[in-house]
């Protein structure tokens, strides 16, 4: 696999190394939701409706942020993977933070958006809609 010096990867490398952690977090969230909540997540934009409702439910139960931080990270990474797959984006990472870059050059922070959802001021579904251009 060849990586160009600018940080862009050639077609032979399907996923940049920045994707390793968020892809794993997303897969863990899918497995956790399937096993624990009997919620099937299929990496579709429509599935983010269920994720938003799940986060609303967690908030409604009064769970402290520290208790759900890793779940929110996983659900945010899941939303990022939906954007990557739907819009042809790629994961970018720096300083321990992870973003999705869409082909138009914009950066999106789905992990932070999951935190905002938990705070009552965000939507992974709407973030995906904006990032993919679906109206």
XYZ file of C-alpha atoms in Angstrom:
135
model
C 0.000 0.000 0.000
C 1.349 3.381 -0.965
C 0.786 6.658 0.807
C 1.615 9.912 -0.930
C 3.613 12.511 1.002
C 0.707 14.959 1.029
C -1.254 12.579 3.247
C -3.586 11.465 0.473
C -3.662 7.778 -0.156
C -3.691 5.978 -3.440
C -6.607 3.871 -4.591
C -4.811 0.723 -3.390
C -5.271 1.777 0.265
C -9.018 1.758 0.851
C -8.980 3.280 4.354
C -6.508 5.800 5.785
C -4.954 4.953 9.137
C -7.035 7.746 10.704
C -10.057 5.497 10.180
C -8.818 2.656 12.391
C -10.158 3.857 15.736
C -13.487 5.351 14.599
C -14.255 2.318 12.424
C -13.670 0.080 15.455
C -15.758 2.367 17.710
C -18.592 2.305 15.172
C -18.472 -1.493 14.864
C -18.499 -1.804 18.664
C -21.548 0.503 18.828
C -23.353 -1.581 16.198
C -22.659 -4.771 18.164
C -23.630 -3.178 21.495
C -26.896 -1.796 20.122
C -27.712 -5.148 18.508
C -27.002 -7.163 21.650
C -28.066 -4.761 24.389
C -30.894 -2.755 22.860
C -31.992 -5.138 20.089
C -31.458 -2.242 17.680
C -30.095 -3.085 14.231
C -27.880 -0.458 12.669
C -27.114 -0.908 8.975
C -24.953 2.146 8.168
C -27.829 3.834 6.331
C -28.726 7.490 6.725
C -32.195 6.370 7.836
C -30.710 4.441 10.764
C -29.571 7.742 12.284
C -33.205 8.481 13.188
C -32.997 5.509 15.566
C -29.615 6.623 16.883
C -30.939 10.126 17.648
C -33.908 8.571 19.473
C -31.582 6.240 21.373
C -29.483 9.193 22.567
C -32.669 11.084 23.525
C -33.735 8.062 25.573
C -30.387 7.845 27.345
C -30.596 11.557 28.180
C -34.194 11.116 29.345
C -33.094 8.415 31.789
C -30.813 10.963 33.448
C -27.609 9.027 32.815
C -24.500 10.988 33.810
C -22.246 11.926 30.898
C -19.281 9.997 32.326
C -21.350 6.792 32.281
C -22.248 7.128 28.593
C -19.195 8.876 27.159
C -17.879 5.795 25.325
C -21.368 4.940 24.010
C -21.695 8.467 22.629
C -18.244 8.213 21.051
C -19.285 4.955 19.382
C -22.588 6.345 18.133
C -20.826 9.447 16.818
C -18.273 7.265 15.049
C -21.155 5.233 13.613
C -22.678 8.435 12.199
C -19.262 9.340 10.793
C -19.057 5.974 9.074
C -22.511 6.573 7.584
C -21.218 9.882 6.173
C -18.024 8.232 4.887
C -20.015 5.524 3.118
C -22.808 7.770 1.799
C -20.703 10.764 0.721
C -17.379 9.137 -0.125
C -15.686 10.923 2.758
C -12.681 9.883 4.771
C -11.641 10.011 8.412
C -9.048 12.558 9.482
C -7.327 12.623 12.857
C -5.062 14.974 14.738
C -4.297 15.396 18.404
C -6.583 12.519 19.359
C -9.618 14.098 17.645
C -11.347 12.483 14.667
C -13.314 14.188 11.886
C -14.825 13.203 8.580
C -13.742 15.099 5.489
C -16.232 15.031 2.639
C -15.117 15.287 -1.008
C -16.049 18.983 -1.056
C -13.327 19.618 1.551
C -15.599 20.281 4.512
C -14.795 18.745 7.904
C -17.505 17.240 10.097
C -17.295 16.221 13.751
C -19.885 13.483 14.300
C -18.390 12.409 17.631
C -18.874 15.890 19.049
C -22.344 15.992 17.473
C -23.268 12.867 19.461
C -22.202 14.728 22.613
C -24.343 17.685 21.532
C -27.278 15.308 20.994
C -26.862 14.070 24.559
C -26.879 17.686 25.739
C -30.162 18.195 23.840
C -28.724 20.384 21.098
C -27.767 18.218 18.147
C -28.841 15.603 15.631
C -26.721 12.970 13.939
C -29.432 12.556 11.315
C -29.309 16.245 10.400
C -25.503 16.278 10.440
C -25.512 13.389 7.971
C -28.113 15.094 5.808
C -25.987 18.250 5.663
C -22.753 16.347 5.035
C -24.156 14.141 2.278
C -26.273 16.808 0.620
C -29.532 14.845 1.153
C -32.408 17.268 1.558
